[in-house]
Amino acid sequence: MSQRPIPAPSPLSLRYWRQRWLRSRLLKAEFDFLLASEPAQEWVSIDCETSSLDPRNAEIISIAAVRISGRRIVLSNALSLLIKPSGVLDPKSIPIHGLRAQDVAQGLAMEDALSQLLHFIGSRPIIGYYLEFDLAVINRQLKPWLGMALPNRAIDVSGLYYDRMVSAYNPEVDLRLERILHTLDLPALARHDPLNDALMAAMIFLKLSKNPNMT
Amino acid sequence: MPGAFDFSHPPFDALTPVERSELIRQIDIEYHAAGSTIIEAGSPMLALYVVMKGLVTGGVDHDVPIAEHELFDGKALLEGRCAHAFSAREDTLLWCIPREAILQLSQRNTTFAAYFYQDVARRMAELSPSPHQLSQATLMLTRVRDACASPVFYLPADASVLDAAQMLQARHVSSVLIQTAQGCGIFTQSDLCQLVSQGLVPATTRAADHASFRLHTVEPDATLHQAMILMMRNGIHRVLIAQNGEISGVLEQLDLLACLANNPHSLGVQIERASSIDELKQVSARFTPLIQLLQHSGMKVTLIAELIGELRQKLLAKLFALLAPAGMLEQVCLLALGSEGRGEQILRTDQDNALIIADGYEHPELTSVCAQFNATLLALGYPPCPGQIMISNPAWRLSVSGFKQQIDAWTYSPDSEQLMQLAIWIDGTAVTGNTTLLYELQSHLKRWLDGNTSFMAHFARAIEQFPSPLGLFSRLLTHADDHLLDLKKGGIFPITHGLRSLALEAGIEPRNSYLRLAALSGGTVISHSLAQDLAETLSFLQGLQLKYGLQAQAAGRQAVNLIDPTQLTALERELLKDALGVVKQFRTLLRHHFKLDQL
């Protein structure tokens, strides 16, 4: 595995112009670090619990992130935040995440939480399970405030898993988390604790990306 | 925090809730694909690893398995440097706990720290699961019927105090019952004392007039505790044991005491006093409860072995003395062989005995005495020796010159069976009879050995007979097959035989492994620290043998040396690995010392 830092994009590349365009949109200059080059061998696995299951109006009520460095999951320095939602919790979502209105009332304001999250992520690629939903919810909150969505590369472990498993003989891949964990022989932790979910995504990522024996 | 880290396994179960939450904030996770190296030999050891999932191997020969919930490597962590490499046998997830965190916790939590002690001896001594100190409590729950009560003796209503005193004296009891028309009364030593001190004349005083007719009784099913409470409440020294009005015995305070102490001493006295084989059978039946009690009370296995070994040799001696006609004992010497001879056998095992007969002595009953001896032992629950090493077998009942020839044959062209017979013989201890007969044979062997030093290597070679069970152990740990681990072959035998060989070579007299070890410790072969490791290892293995042997007996099975490692506690498994590691180290040392590769 290469340890070289990834070089800054050259002015001839599309990436250079994308970074420039994004930088021009950035409303808060202190978050310029998001647009730096990716550090080698570092990733961040994230997971959110939300107030509803519809990304158009769901609000984040808790968010967790854990860094991966090489083959190590840096659990000792994980981020785990509780956020005060602006609206009311959808009663249907409460049994899933187990957080009631009085629990989240202690949480951080959305902007504080997002700021901590962005500092934690930096310019690292983001890992997650069904990341699209989490990113959609985060970006909906982020855009009006930061001027842009998260610019980081996103790696969905269910996509990695699909690519690894799919074949002409096996066109239907079961992408349920339990199934993935079982197939990869990874421990299943309690679900719907965002840190556990982020941790499981991180383990899946390591197993799929760091194992020379898997075909 | 994610609750996935499992604190129920040693040493983490020793941490307090506060220490646990501190620890969990410092843990990371690492992933290693099968076949990859986790730590290179000689690299700095910055973290303690606990296997979350998968299988790791490490150690000098890379054959020590580390399975889920187990950790590596305590020693390397303390030293800060890892002497041996570790690698992932399967795809493995590891918890990584920074070295600093472990060192800090060790300073505060001594139980936790004990786990990381460098030397195996100290680790085993500190951590060996010691049963709770329940002896008193369980004893008090013993039933009255199981206590050793005194028999009851009756006198008629018109018996005099003198009659009563004579009966007390003749029967070695402290009370008698007087049968009168009003019912039974009890007349005791203190009643006697009282009336004599009042100046009454025993011969003309009726005992019934001074007896107590308020009898305190307990049922045979009552506990000793209840009996004791009854005595205390009424200020009395004895209670009668009665069921449905029928009196079956007297439970004296002394009996209660004897029971509480349940002292092997009283068993020894009973053996000495026994005047018939039936009495010996009764005493013999009390061995197992005594062993259970001693084990349960947490007495160290070496001490139990010493006590029981002593008692058993007494029993053998008494049995032979009861069977032997007058004059025979001076002409023969009865030997206990093998582990019984070393005084290391706790549970009943196969009979291993021999008889040396003085040259020229003959007795028509000798053969039948020997046959009866073995048959009685069988009746007492000692199975016959599968190798027929018993005095009923003429090959093990020889004259002094016969045994000399036998020793010469054992040593002349050693094959493995003859060497094992010699090994069993060497541990022989004189139990009764004329011990000079044994000394003569011992010096015969010694003279021969002094002139044939090359023989020692052949003798010692048996340590290679059974392979180290570490490999087997790993399969068991990971796949829970119904494979069993043989404690004797895999651990106890290599140690005892190694010590036997070294002791024989150095001319060390004692038969007991611990005494041999003490004599060898600090010498040219065994350092003090290895001697400590070996002593703790041997006693740990014997402790396991005893614990699981007793369990097997309680389940109605014959106690054997096979144990299922999956039934061990996690801590016992850990210590067993340590123990087998020490055995391996000792084997390597013996191989080198006796130059076994050159045979």
Coordinates of C-alpha atoms in Angstrom, one line a residue, chain B residues 46-355:
Chain B
L46 CA 3.0 -0.4 22.0
A47 CA -0.3 -2.1 22.5
L48 CA -1.9 -5.1 24.1
Y49 CA -4.0 -6.9 21.5
V50 CA -7.3 -8.8 22.3
V51 CA -8.7 -11.0 19.6
M52 CA -12.2 -9.8 18.7
K53 CA -12.7 -12.2 15.9
G54 CA -10.4 -14.6 14.2
L55 CA -7.3 -16.5 15.2
V56 CA -3.7 -15.4 15.8
T57 CA -0.6 -17.5 16.3
G58 CA 2.6 -16.6 17.9
G59 CA 5.4 -17.7 20.3
V60 CA 8.8 -19.1 19.6
D61 CA 7.7 -21.9 17.3
H62 CA 4.8 -20.0 16.1
D63 CA 2.5 -22.6 17.4
V64 CA 0.8 -20.9 20.3
P65 CA -2.8 -20.2 19.3
I66 CA -4.6 -17.1 20.5
A67 CA -8.3 -17.3 20.0
E68 CA -11.2 -15.0 20.5
H69 CA -11.2 -13.1 23.8
E70 CA -7.6 -14.0 24.4
L71 CA -4.8 -11.5 24.4
F72 CA -1.2 -11.2 23.4
D73 CA 1.3 -10.6 24.6
G74 CA 1.5 -9.8 28.3
K75 CA 5.3 -10.3 28.6
A76 CA 6.1 -8.3 25.5
L77 CA 3.9 -5.5 26.7
L78 CA 5.8 -5.2 29.9
E79 CA 9.1 -5.4 28.2
G80 CA 8.0 -2.9 25.6
R81 CA 9.4 -5.1 22.9
C82 CA 8.1 -8.2 21.2
A83 CA 10.6 -11.1 21.1
H84 CA 8.4 -13.3 18.8
A85 CA 6.3 -12.5 15.8
F86 CA 2.6 -12.8 15.8
S87 CA 0.5 -13.3 12.7
A88 CA -3.1 -13.7 11.7
R89 CA -4.0 -17.3 11.0
E90 CA -7.5 -16.3 10.0
D91 CA -8.9 -12.9 9.0
T92 CA -8.7 -11.2 12.3
L93 CA -10.1 -8.2 14.1
L94 CA -8.2 -7.0 17.1
W95 CA -8.9 -4.7 20.0
C96 CA -5.7 -2.6 20.6
I97 CA -5.2 -1.2 24.0
P98 CA -2.3 1.2 24.3
R99 CA 0.5 0.0 26.5
E100 CA 0.3 3.1 28.7
A101 CA -3.4 2.3 29.6
I102 CA -2.5 -1.2 30.7
L103 CA 0.5 -0.1 32.7
Q104 CA -1.6 2.6 34.5
L105 CA -4.4 0.2 35.3
S106 CA -1.8 -2.3 36.6
Q107 CA -0.5 0.1 39.1
R108 CA -3.9 0.6 40.6
N109 CA -5.5 -2.8 40.3
T110 CA -3.4 -5.6 41.7
T111 CA -5.5 -8.5 40.5
F112 CA -5.4 -7.1 37.0
A113 CA -1.7 -6.6 37.3
A114 CA -1.1 -10.2 38.5
Y115 CA -2.1 -11.3 35.0
F116 CA 0.9 -9.6 33.5
Y117 CA 3.5 -10.9 35.9
Q118 CA 6.5 -11.9 34.0
D119 CA 7.2 -15.2 35.6
V120 CA 4.8 -18.0 35.2
A121 CA 5.3 -19.2 38.8
R122 CA 4.1 -16.0 40.3
R123 CA 1.3 -15.7 37.8
M124 CA 0.0 -19.2 38.6
A125 CA 0.3 -18.8 42.3
E126 CA -1.6 -15.5 42.2
L127 CA -4.3 -16.5 39.7
S128 CA -4.9 -20.2 40.3
P129 CA -8.6 -20.4 40.9
S130 CA -8.9 -21.0 44.6
P131 CA -12.2 -22.4 45.7
H132 CA -14.1 -20.3 48.2
Q133 CA -13.3 -20.9 51.8
L134 CA -16.5 -22.8 52.2
S135 CA -15.3 -25.6 54.4
Q136 CA -16.8 -24.4 57.6
A137 CA -20.1 -23.6 56.0
T138 CA -20.5 -26.8 54.0
L139 CA -19.4 -28.8 57.0
M140 CA -22.1 -27.3 59.1
L141 CA -24.5 -28.5 56.5
T142 CA -23.2 -32.1 56.8
R143 CA -26.0 -34.4 58.1
V144 CA -25.9 -35.9 61.6
R145 CA -26.1 -39.4 60.1
D146 CA -22.8 -38.7 58.3
A147 CA -21.0 -37.6 61.4
C148 CA -19.0 -40.1 63.3
A149 CA -21.2 -40.6 66.3
S150 CA -20.6 -42.8 69.3
P151 CA -22.7 -45.9 69.9
V152 CA -25.3 -46.1 72.8
F153 CA -24.9 -48.5 75.7
Y154 CA -27.8 -49.3 78.1
L155 CA -27.9 -50.2 81.8
P156 CA -30.9 -51.5 83.7
A157 CA -32.8 -49.3 86.2
D158 CA -31.2 -50.7 89.3
A159 CA -27.6 -50.3 88.0
S160 CA -25.3 -48.6 90.5
V161 CA -23.1 -45.6 89.8
L162 CA -20.2 -48.0 90.0
D163 CA -21.7 -50.2 87.2
A164 CA -22.1 -47.0 85.1
A165 CA -18.6 -45.9 85.8
Q166 CA -17.2 -49.3 84.8
M167 CA -19.2 -49.2 81.6
L168 CA -18.0 -45.7 80.7
Q169 CA -14.5 -46.9 81.2
A170 CA -14.8 -50.2 79.4
R171 CA -16.6 -48.8 76.3
H172 CA -14.6 -45.6 76.0
V173 CA -17.7 -43.5 76.1
S174 CA -18.7 -40.5 78.1
S175 CA -22.4 -41.4 78.7
V176 CA -24.7 -44.4 79.2
L177 CA -28.5 -44.7 79.0
I178 CA -30.4 -46.0 82.0
Q179 CA -33.6 -47.8 81.2
T180 CA -36.3 -47.3 83.8
A181 CA -40.0 -47.6 84.0
Q182 CA -40.4 -43.9 83.4
G183 CA -38.3 -44.1 80.2
C184 CA -34.7 -43.6 79.4
G185 CA -32.3 -41.4 81.3
I186 CA -28.8 -40.3 80.4
F187 CA -25.9 -40.7 82.9
T188 CA -22.8 -38.9 82.0
Q189 CA -19.2 -38.4 83.1
S190 CA -20.0 -35.1 84.7
D191 CA -22.9 -36.7 86.7
L192 CA -20.4 -39.1 88.0
C193 CA -17.9 -36.4 88.9
Q194 CA -20.6 -34.4 90.6
L195 CA -21.9 -37.2 92.9
V196 CA -18.4 -38.4 93.8
S197 CA -17.5 -34.9 94.8
Q198 CA -20.6 -34.8 97.0
G199 CA -19.2 -37.8 98.9
L200 CA -21.7 -40.3 97.7
V201 CA -20.6 -43.9 97.5
P202 CA -20.7 -45.1 93.9
A203 CA -21.3 -48.8 94.7
T204 CA -24.4 -48.1 96.7
T205 CA -25.9 -45.3 94.7
R206 CA -28.4 -45.9 92.0
A207 CA -27.3 -44.3 88.7
A208 CA -30.9 -43.7 87.7
D209 CA -31.3 -41.3 90.7
H210 CA -28.7 -39.1 89.2
A211 CA -29.5 -39.5 85.5
S212 CA -31.2 -36.8 83.5
F213 CA -34.5 -37.8 82.0
R214 CA -34.9 -34.7 79.8
L215 CA -33.3 -36.1 76.6
H216 CA -32.4 -33.8 73.8
T217 CA -32.5 -35.5 70.4
V218 CA -31.8 -34.7 66.8
E219 CA -32.9 -36.7 63.8
P220 CA -30.3 -38.3 61.6
D221 CA -31.3 -35.9 58.8
A222 CA -30.7 -32.8 60.9
T223 CA -27.6 -30.8 60.0
L224 CA -24.5 -30.6 62.3
H225 CA -25.4 -27.0 62.6
Q226 CA -28.8 -27.8 64.2
A227 CA -27.1 -30.2 66.6
M228 CA -24.6 -27.6 67.6
I229 CA -27.3 -25.0 68.2
L230 CA -29.2 -27.5 70.4
M231 CA -26.1 -28.2 72.5
M232 CA -25.4 -24.5 72.9
R233 CA -28.9 -23.6 73.8
N234 CA -29.2 -26.2 76.5
G235 CA -25.6 -26.0 77.7
I236 CA -25.1 -29.7 77.1
H237 CA -22.2 -31.7 75.7
R238 CA -24.0 -34.3 73.7
V239 CA -27.3 -35.0 72.0
L240 CA -29.0 -38.3 71.2
I241 CA -29.6 -39.2 67.6
A242 CA -33.1 -40.6 67.4
Q243 CA -35.7 -41.2 64.8
N244 CA -39.3 -42.1 65.6
G245 CA -38.4 -42.5 69.3
E246 CA -35.6 -45.0 68.5
I247 CA -32.2 -43.9 69.7
S248 CA -29.4 -44.9 67.3
G249 CA -26.4 -43.0 68.7
V250 CA -24.9 -40.2 70.7
L251 CA -23.4 -37.2 69.1
E252 CA -20.8 -35.8 71.4
Q253 CA -19.3 -32.3 71.2
L254 CA -16.1 -34.0 70.5
D255 CA -17.5 -35.9 67.5
L256 CA -18.7 -32.5 66.3
L257 CA -15.3 -31.1 66.7
A258 CA -13.7 -34.1 65.0
C259 CA -16.1 -33.6 62.2
L260 CA -15.4 -29.8 61.9
A261 CA -11.7 -30.4 62.0
N262 CA -12.3 -33.4 59.8
N263 CA -8.7 -34.0 60.4
P264 CA -6.8 -36.5 58.5
H265 CA -5.2 -37.2 61.8
S266 CA -8.3 -38.8 63.1
L267 CA -8.4 -40.9 60.0
G268 CA -4.8 -41.9 60.6
V269 CA -5.7 -43.0 64.2
Q270 CA -8.6 -45.0 62.9
I271 CA -6.3 -46.8 60.5
E272 CA -3.9 -47.6 63.2
R273 CA -6.6 -48.8 65.5
A274 CA -8.4 -50.9 62.9
S275 CA -8.4 -54.6 63.9
S276 CA -10.2 -56.0 60.9
I277 CA -10.5 -55.5 57.2
D278 CA -14.1 -54.3 57.6
E279 CA -12.9 -51.5 59.7
L280 CA -10.3 -50.6 57.1
K281 CA -13.0 -50.5 54.5
Q282 CA -15.0 -48.0 56.6
V283 CA -12.0 -45.8 56.9
S284 CA -11.2 -46.1 53.3
A285 CA -14.7 -45.0 52.4
R286 CA -14.0 -41.7 54.2
F287 CA -11.0 -40.8 52.0
T288 CA -13.0 -39.3 49.1
P289 CA -15.2 -37.0 51.3
L290 CA -12.0 -35.9 53.0
I291 CA -10.3 -35.1 49.7
Q292 CA -13.4 -33.2 48.5
L293 CA -13.4 -31.2 51.7
L294 CA -9.7 -30.4 51.5
Q295 CA -10.0 -29.5 47.8
H296 CA -13.1 -27.4 48.5
S297 CA -11.5 -25.5 51.3
G298 CA -8.8 -24.3 48.9
M299 CA -5.9 -26.3 50.3
K300 CA -3.0 -26.4 47.9
V301 CA -2.9 -29.7 46.0
T302 CA 0.6 -30.5 47.1
L303 CA -0.5 -30.4 50.7
I304 CA -3.5 -32.6 50.0
A305 CA -1.3 -35.0 48.2
E306 CA 1.1 -35.2 51.2
L307 CA -1.7 -35.8 53.6
I308 CA -3.5 -38.3 51.5
G309 CA -0.3 -40.1 50.4
E310 CA 0.6 -40.6 54.0
L311 CA -2.8 -42.0 54.9
R312 CA -2.9 -44.3 51.9
Q313 CA 0.5 -45.7 52.7
K314 CA -0.7 -46.3 56.3
L315 CA -3.7 -48.0 54.9
L316 CA -1.6 -50.3 52.7
A317 CA 0.7 -51.0 55.6
K318 CA -2.1 -51.9 57.9
L319 CA -3.8 -54.1 55.4
F320 CA -0.7 -56.0 54.8
A321 CA -0.1 -56.3 58.5
L322 CA -3.6 -57.6 59.1
L323 CA -3.1 -60.3 56.4
A324 CA 0.4 -61.3 57.1
P325 CA 1.0 -64.2 59.5
A326 CA 3.4 -63.6 62.5
G327 CA 7.0 -63.2 61.6
M328 CA 6.5 -62.4 57.9
L329 CA 6.8 -58.6 58.1
E330 CA 10.5 -58.9 59.2
Q331 CA 11.3 -60.9 56.1
V332 CA 9.6 -58.9 53.4
C333 CA 9.2 -55.3 52.3
L334 CA 6.0 -53.9 50.8
L335 CA 6.5 -51.1 48.2
A336 CA 4.1 -48.6 46.8
L337 CA 5.3 -47.7 43.3
G338 CA 4.8 -45.0 40.7
S339 CA 2.8 -41.9 41.7
E340 CA 1.7 -43.6 44.9
G341 CA 5.4 -44.1 45.8
R342 CA 6.1 -40.5 45.1
G343 CA 3.2 -39.5 47.3
E344 CA 1.6 -37.6 44.5
Q345 CA -1.5 -39.7 44.0
I346 CA -4.6 -38.2 45.5
L347 CA -7.6 -39.9 44.0
R348 CA -7.7 -43.7 44.0
T349 CA -5.9 -45.1 41.1
D350 CA -4.6 -48.4 39.7
Q351 CA -2.8 -50.5 42.2
D352 CA 1.0 -50.4 41.7
N353 CA 2.8 -52.4 44.3
A354 CA 5.7 -54.8 44.8
L355 CA 7.0 -57.1 47.5

